[in-house]
Coordinates of C-alpha atoms in Angstrom, one line a residue:
Chain A
X262 CA -9.4 -0.9 -25.9
X263 CA -9.1 1.9 -23.3
X264 CA -7.4 5.1 -24.2
X265 CA -3.7 5.5 -23.2
X266 CA -4.8 8.0 -20.6
X267 CA -7.0 5.4 -19.0
X268 CA -4.5 2.6 -19.3
X269 CA -1.4 4.4 -18.1
X270 CA -2.9 7.2 -16.0
X271 CA -1.0 9.4 -13.7
X272 CA 2.5 7.9 -14.0
X273 CA 2.5 8.9 -17.6
X274 CA 1.6 12.4 -16.6
X275 CA 4.3 12.5 -14.0
X276 CA 6.9 11.3 -16.4
X277 CA 5.8 13.9 -19.0
X278 CA 5.9 16.7 -16.4
X279 CA 9.2 15.5 -14.9
X280 CA 10.7 15.5 -18.3
X281 CA 9.5 18.9 -19.5
X282 CA 9.1 20.7 -16.2
X283 CA 6.0 22.6 -17.2
X284 CA 2.3 21.7 -17.3
X285 CA 1.6 23.0 -20.9
X286 CA 4.6 21.2 -22.2
X287 CA 3.7 18.0 -20.3
X288 CA 0.2 18.1 -21.9
X289 CA 1.7 18.6 -25.3
X290 CA 4.1 15.7 -24.8
X291 CA 1.4 13.4 -23.6
X292 CA -0.7 14.4 -26.6
X293 CA 2.2 13.6 -29.0
X294 CA 2.8 10.3 -27.3
X295 CA -0.9 9.3 -27.4
X296 CA -1.2 10.1 -31.0
X297 CA 1.9 8.0 -31.8
X298 CA 0.6 5.2 -29.6
X299 CA -2.8 5.1 -31.2
X300 CA -1.4 5.2 -34.7
X301 CA 0.9 2.3 -34.0
X302 CA 0.2 -1.4 -33.4
X303 CA 1.4 -1.8 -29.8
X304 CA 2.0 -5.2 -28.4
X305 CA -0.8 -6.8 -26.5
X306 CA 1.2 -8.8 -24.0
X307 CA 2.8 -7.5 -20.8
X308 CA 5.4 -6.4 -20.1
X309 CA 6.2 -5.7 -23.7
X310 CA 3.1 -3.5 -24.0
X311 CA 4.1 -1.2 -21.1
X312 CA 7.7 -1.1 -22.3
X313 CA 6.5 0.0 -25.7
X314 CA 4.3 2.6 -24.2
X315 CA 7.0 4.1 -22.1
X316 CA 9.4 4.1 -25.0
X317 CA 6.8 5.9 -27.1
X318 CA 6.3 8.4 -24.2
X319 CA 10.0 9.0 -23.8
X320 CA 10.4 9.5 -27.5
X321 CA 7.5 12.0 -27.6
X322 CA 8.9 13.9 -24.6
X323 CA 12.3 14.2 -26.4
X324 CA 10.6 15.4 -29.6
X325 CA 8.5 17.9 -27.7
X326 CA 11.4 19.4 -25.9
X327 CA 13.5 19.6 -29.0
X328 CA 10.7 21.0 -31.1
X329 CA 9.5 23.5 -28.5
X330 CA 11.9 23.9 -25.6
X331 CA 9.9 24.6 -22.5
X332 CA 10.5 27.7 -20.4
X333 CA 11.7 27.9 -16.9
X334 CA 10.4 25.0 -14.7
X335 CA 7.3 25.8 -12.8
X336 CA 8.4 24.1 -9.5
X337 CA 10.9 25.3 -7.0
X338 CA 10.4 22.4 -4.7
X339 CA 14.1 21.5 -3.8
X340 CA 14.1 17.8 -4.9
X341 CA 12.1 18.5 -8.0
X342 CA 14.3 21.5 -8.9
X343 CA 17.4 19.3 -8.6
X344 CA 15.8 16.8 -11.0
X345 CA 14.8 19.5 -13.5
X346 CA 18.3 20.9 -13.6
X347 CA 19.6 17.7 -15.0
X348 CA 20.4 17.2 -18.7
X349 CA 17.6 15.4 -20.4
X350 CA 19.3 12.1 -21.0
X351 CA 20.2 11.8 -17.3
X352 CA 16.8 13.0 -16.3
X353 CA 14.8 10.4 -18.2
X354 CA 16.9 7.6 -16.9
X355 CA 16.5 8.8 -13.3
X356 CA 12.8 9.4 -13.7
X357 CA 12.2 5.9 -14.9
X358 CA 14.5 4.3 -12.4
X359 CA 13.5 6.3 -9.3
X360 CA 9.9 7.1 -9.8
X361 CA 8.5 4.3 -11.9
X362 CA 10.4 1.3 -10.7
X363 CA 11.8 0.2 -14.0
X364 CA 14.3 -2.6 -13.9
X365 CA 17.7 -2.4 -15.7
X366 CA 16.3 -4.4 -18.6
X367 CA 13.3 -2.1 -18.8
X368 CA 15.5 1.0 -18.8
X369 CA 17.6 -0.3 -21.7
X370 CA 14.5 -1.2 -23.7
X371 CA 12.7 2.1 -23.1
X372 CA 15.7 4.3 -23.6
X373 CA 17.0 2.4 -26.6
X374 CA 20.4 1.7 -25.2
X375 CA 22.2 -1.1 -23.3
X376 CA 21.0 -1.4 -19.7
X377 CA 24.5 -0.6 -18.5
X378 CA 24.5 2.7 -20.4
X379 CA 21.1 3.6 -19.0
X380 CA 22.2 2.7 -15.4
X381 CA 25.3 4.7 -15.9
X382 CA 23.2 7.7 -16.8
X383 CA 21.1 7.3 -13.8
X384 CA 24.2 7.0 -11.6
X385 CA 25.6 10.2 -13.1
X386 CA 22.3 11.9 -12.4
X387 CA 22.4 10.8 -8.8
X388 CA 26.0 11.9 -8.4
X389 CA 25.1 15.4 -9.7
X390 CA 22.3 15.6 -7.2
X391 CA 24.6 14.5 -4.4
X392 CA 27.2 17.1 -5.4
X393 CA 24.5 19.8 -5.5
X394 CA 23.4 18.8 -2.0
X395 CA 27.0 19.0 -0.7
X396 CA 27.4 22.6 -2.0
X397 CA 26.1 25.5 0.1
X398 CA 23.0 27.2 -1.2
X399 CA 23.7 30.4 -3.2
Chain B
X755 CA 34.7 -6.6 -11.7
X756 CA 36.5 -3.3 -11.9
X757 CA 35.7 -0.1 -10.0
X758 CA 34.5 1.5 -13.3
X759 CA 32.1 -1.4 -14.0
X760 CA 30.8 -1.4 -10.4
X761 CA 30.2 2.3 -10.3
X762 CA 28.3 2.3 -13.6
X763 CA 25.8 -0.2 -12.0
X764 CA 25.5 1.6 -8.6
X765 CA 22.2 3.3 -9.5
X766 CA 20.7 -0.1 -10.3
X767 CA 22.3 -1.5 -7.2
X768 CA 20.7 1.1 -4.9
X769 CA 17.4 0.8 -6.8
X770 CA 17.5 -3.0 -6.5
X771 CA 16.9 -3.1 -10.2
X772 CA 19.8 -5.4 -11.1
X773 CA 19.6 -9.0 -12.0
X774 CA 20.7 -11.3 -9.1
X775 CA 24.1 -12.1 -10.6
X776 CA 25.0 -8.5 -11.2
X777 CA 23.7 -7.4 -7.8
X778 CA 25.9 -10.0 -6.1
X779 CA 29.0 -9.0 -8.0
X780 CA 28.5 -5.3 -7.3
X781 CA 27.8 -6.1 -3.6
X782 CA 31.0 -8.1 -3.3
X783 CA 33.0 -5.4 -5.0
X784 CA 31.6 -2.6 -2.9
X785 CA 32.2 -4.5 0.3
X786 CA 35.9 -4.8 -0.6
X787 CA 36.6 -1.3 -2.2
X788 CA 36.6 1.8 0.0
X789 CA 36.4 4.1 -3.0
X790 CA 33.3 2.4 -4.3
X791 CA 31.8 2.4 -0.8
X792 CA 32.1 6.1 -0.8
X793 CA 30.5 6.4 -4.2
X794 CA 27.7 4.1 -3.2
X795 CA 27.0 6.2 -0.1
X796 CA 26.7 9.3 -2.2
X797 CA 24.4 7.6 -4.7
X798 CA 22.3 6.3 -1.9
X799 CA 22.1 9.7 -0.2
X800 CA 20.8 11.3 -3.4
X801 CA 18.4 8.4 -3.9
X802 CA 16.9 9.0 -0.5
X803 CA 16.8 12.7 -1.0
X804 CA 14.5 12.2 -3.9
X805 CA 12.1 10.1 -1.9
X806 CA 10.0 13.0 -0.8
X807 CA 9.5 14.4 -4.3
X808 CA 5.9 15.1 -5.3
X809 CA 5.0 15.9 -8.8
X810 CA 2.4 18.6 -9.5
X811 CA -1.1 17.1 -10.0
X812 CA -2.3 17.0 -13.6
X813 CA -4.7 19.8 -14.7
X814 CA -8.3 19.0 -14.0
X815 CA -9.2 19.4 -17.7
X816 CA -6.3 17.1 -18.8
X817 CA -8.7 14.5 -20.2
X818 CA -10.6 17.0 -22.2
X819 CA -7.5 18.7 -23.5
X820 CA -6.1 15.3 -24.6
X821 CA -9.3 14.1 -26.0
X822 CA -9.5 17.2 -28.2
X823 CA -6.2 16.5 -29.8
X824 CA -5.5 12.8 -29.5
X825 CA -8.2 10.3 -28.7
X826 CA -10.7 9.9 -31.6
X827 CA -13.0 7.8 -29.3
X828 CA -13.5 10.8 -27.1
X829 CA -13.4 13.6 -29.5
X830 CA -16.4 14.8 -31.6
X831 CA -16.2 13.7 -35.2
X832 CA -14.7 16.3 -37.5
X833 CA -17.1 18.0 -40.0
X834 CA -17.0 16.6 -43.5
X835 CA -14.6 18.5 -45.7
X836 CA -16.2 21.0 -48.1
X837 CA -15.6 20.3 -51.8
X838 CA -13.1 22.4 -53.5
X839 CA -14.4 25.6 -54.8
X840 CA -13.6 24.9 -58.5
X841 CA -15.8 21.8 -58.4
X842 CA -18.9 23.5 -56.9
X843 CA -20.1 24.8 -60.3
X844 CA -19.7 21.3 -61.8
X845 CA -21.6 19.7 -59.0
X846 CA -24.5 22.1 -59.4
X847 CA -24.5 21.4 -63.1
X848 CA -24.5 17.7 -62.6
X849 CA -27.4 17.9 -60.2
X850 CA -29.4 19.9 -62.7
X851 CA -28.8 17.3 -65.4
X852 CA -29.7 14.4 -63.0
X853 CA -32.9 16.2 -62.1
X854 CA -33.8 16.7 -65.7
X855 CA -33.6 13.0 -66.6
X856 CA -36.4 11.9 -64.2
X857 CA -38.5 14.8 -65.3
X858 CA -38.3 13.7 -68.9
X859 CA -39.1 10.1 -68.0
X860 CA -42.1 11.3 -66.0
X861 CA -43.5 13.1 -69.1
X862 CA -43.1 9.8 -71.0
X863 CA -45.2 8.0 -68.4
X864 CA -42.4 5.8 -67.1
X865 CA -43.1 6.7 -63.5
X866 CA -46.9 6.0 -63.6
X867 CA -46.4 2.6 -62.0
X868 CA -45.8 3.1 -58.3
X869 CA -42.3 2.2 -57.3
X870 CA -41.7 1.0 -53.7
X871 CA -39.3 3.3 -51.9
X872 CA -35.8 1.9 -51.5
X873 CA -35.1 0.5 -48.1
X874 CA -33.8 3.1 -45.7
X875 CA -30.1 2.9 -45.2
X876 CA -29.1 1.8 -41.8
X877 CA -27.7 4.5 -39.6
X878 CA -23.9 4.5 -39.7
X879 CA -22.5 2.6 -36.9
X880 CA -20.8 5.0 -34.5
X881 CA -17.1 4.4 -34.5
X882 CA -16.8 5.7 -31.0
X883 CA -18.9 5.0 -28.0
X884 CA -20.9 8.0 -26.9
X885 CA -20.0 9.3 -23.5
X886 CA -23.4 10.1 -22.1
X887 CA -25.8 7.5 -23.5
X888 CA -27.3 6.7 -20.2
X889 CA -30.3 9.0 -20.2
X890 CA -32.1 6.8 -22.7
X891 CA -30.8 3.4 -21.9
X892 CA -28.8 1.1 -24.0
X893 CA -25.2 0.3 -24.1
X894 CA -22.5 2.8 -23.4
X895 CA -19.4 3.8 -21.7
X896 CA -19.4 4.2 -18.0
X897 CA -17.6 7.3 -16.9
X898 CA -16.5 8.2 -13.4
X899 CA -16.1 12.0 -13.4
X900 CA -14.6 13.8 -10.4
X901 CA -16.1 17.0 -9.3
X902 CA -13.7 19.9 -9.9
X903 CA -11.4 20.2 -6.9
X904 CA -11.0 16.5 -6.4
X905 CA -7.8 14.9 -7.5
X906 CA -9.3 11.9 -9.3
X907 CA -8.5 12.5 -12.9
X908 CA -8.5 9.3 -14.9
X909 CA -11.1 6.6 -15.2
X910 CA -11.1 3.6 -17.4
X911 CA -13.8 3.3 -19.9
X912 CA -15.8 0.5 -18.3
X913 CA -18.7 -0.9 -20.3
X914 CA -22.1 -0.9 -18.8
X915 CA -25.7 -1.2 -19.7
X916 CA -28.7 0.6 -18.2
X917 CA -32.1 -1.2 -18.3
X918 CA -34.5 1.6 -17.7
X919 CA -37.6 -0.6 -17.7
X920 CA -36.2 -2.8 -14.9
X921 CA -34.5 0.1 -13.2
X922 CA -31.2 -1.8 -13.2
X923 CA -27.7 -0.7 -13.9
X924 CA -25.5 -3.5 -15.1
X925 CA -21.8 -2.8 -14.7
X926 CA -19.1 -4.7 -16.5
X927 CA -15.8 -4.9 -14.7
X928 CA -13.7 -1.8 -15.0
X929 CA -11.1 0.1 -13.2
X930 CA -10.9 3.6 -12.1
X931 CA -7.7 5.3 -11.0
X932 CA -7.4 8.2 -8.7
X933 CA -5.0 9.9 -6.4
X934 CA -6.9 11.5 -3.6
X935 CA -5.4 13.2 -0.6
X936 CA -5.5 11.2 2.6
X937 CA -8.8 11.4 4.3
X938 CA -10.3 13.5 1.5
X939 CA -13.9 12.8 0.5
X940 CA -14.3 12.5 -3.2
X941 CA -17.6 12.8 -5.0
X942 CA -17.8 10.7 -8.1
X943 CA -20.5 10.8 -10.7
X944 CA -21.2 7.4 -12.2
X945 CA -23.0 8.2 -15.4
X946 CA -25.2 10.7 -13.6
X947 CA -25.5 8.6 -10.5
X948 CA -23.5 10.1 -7.6
X949 CA -21.3 7.8 -5.6
X950 CA -19.3 8.9 -2.6
X951 CA -16.1 7.1 -1.8
X952 CA -13.4 7.7 0.8
X953 CA -9.8 6.6 0.6
X954 CA -9.1 3.3 2.0
X955 CA -8.6 -0.4 1.3
X956 CA -11.8 -2.3 1.5
X957 CA -14.4 -4.2 -0.3
X958 CA -18.0 -3.0 -0.1
X959 CA -21.1 -4.8 -1.2
X960 CA -23.2 -1.7 -1.3
X961 CA -25.7 -2.0 -4.0
X962 CA -26.3 -5.5 -5.2
X963 CA -22.9 -5.7 -6.8
X964 CA -19.5 -5.5 -5.6
X965 CA -17.2 -2.5 -5.7
X966 CA -13.7 -3.1 -4.6
X967 CA -11.6 -0.1 -3.7
X968 CA -7.9 -0.5 -3.0
X969 CA -5.0 1.8 -2.4
X970 CA -2.1 0.5 -4.3
X971 CA 1.2 2.4 -4.5
X972 CA -0.4 5.7 -3.7
X973 CA -3.2 5.2 -6.2
X974 CA -6.8 4.6 -5.5
X975 CA -8.2 1.9 -7.6
X976 CA -11.9 1.1 -7.9
X977 CA -12.8 -2.2 -9.4
X978 CA -16.4 -2.8 -10.4
X979 CA -17.8 -6.3 -10.7
X980 CA -20.3 -7.4 -13.2
X981 CA -23.3 -7.7 -10.9
X982 CA -26.7 -6.2 -11.6
X983 CA -27.6 -3.2 -9.6
X984 CA -30.8 -1.7 -8.5
X985 CA -30.2 1.9 -7.6
X986 CA -32.8 4.6 -8.0
X987 CA -31.5 7.5 -9.9
X988 CA -29.9 10.2 -7.6
X989 CA -29.0 7.8 -4.8
X990 CA -25.9 8.6 -3.0
X991 CA -24.1 5.5 -1.9
X992 CA -21.6 5.8 0.8
X993 CA -19.1 2.9 0.5
X994 CA -17.5 1.6 3.6
X995 CA -14.9 3.9 5.0
X996 CA -11.4 2.5 5.1
X997 CA -8.2 3.3 6.9
X998 CA -5.5 5.2 5.0
X999 CA -2.5 3.1 4.4
X1000 CA 0.1 3.2 7.0
X1001 CA 3.8 4.1 6.6
X1002 CA 5.4 6.1 3.9
X1003 CA 4.0 6.2 0.5
X1004 CA 5.8 3.6 -1.5
X1005 CA 7.4 4.4 -4.9
X1006 CA 5.3 3.4 -7.8
X1007 CA 6.1 0.4 -9.9
X1008 CA 6.0 0.6 -13.7
X1009 CA 5.1 -3.0 -13.9
X1010 CA 2.4 -4.6 -11.8
X1011 CA 3.7 -7.4 -9.7
X1012 CA 7.3 -6.3 -9.6
X1013 CA 8.6 -5.5 -6.1
X1014 CA 8.5 -1.9 -5.1
X1015 CA 11.7 0.0 -4.8
X1016 CA 12.9 1.1 -1.4

């Protein structure tokens, strides 16, 4: 069985980074997720397997941020900075929907809430970004 | 459907992530409601604004850093724990007693008859495949390692077998993921055997086997087919150069086979 890094690769890194906003915190979150994944008995069939992994990763990112809040984000790239300013619950929904192509059902499973709630979070995230775009730069 | 219900689903509507029935209901409501049309326009604008977002690349030593803390198959085995200090004296005493018993039996002549040595215990089976077993042949894990500076950072652990006597390298199907820059030449090291690949979508039959390289959703994927190879050590194999994919880089899909998002 390949390691989670080999199986899920760069998307897992990007989610961890997008969640934490820093390289060191992203690596720590990935390590936390991989430890949890390997100590569990994940499903073997797709798409349940991937959903289970992303749920594990989202949980690990949450735990990492709550246990050790990362410092200021490393990136000042405008779109990325807008994402990193979002509250975590909105950010995770947006990351999964926008950058990893999750369906509504996937979102609900991964985030542990009804799909409508997850989509509403993503919509609020997008509305905040739209609002920030409409405002003049400081 | 009310405005509140429709607007809660707008993100899924823009992302084309809704089931068909919900998508049709939201579409019908938005077409008839100026307020929701405005909200949908804002959501779509933000959605497109995020299209050019690029995440920072992972650190080049990500694999090593994770292996050190997470993946037992990749990390060296931990040293055996030292016995507690308070037991050490007892252990020494027990060894002395155990040594005294055979000595006493020897004096009584019990050991005059030669005793065949006990069969040697088989070496403990390694619970993790070694990463560099190729220099002496045998089964092992095939690693594709990018030279520092390249962006390929993850490779699947493909199984392979090197038959040194026959000079053949047998590869079992495996997958390598990478994310090179367009047009960038990457140098990979296949278990000590350098291979050069360029970004593109192609299938090359370069060395007795088949290596299929495809660009999928912004990722380079290398598939190795289980064909015997006959490559002298140190050979640099240039696989067929391909064309970079046209058009904007599509968003990545979490689930293979699902349609990409706009």
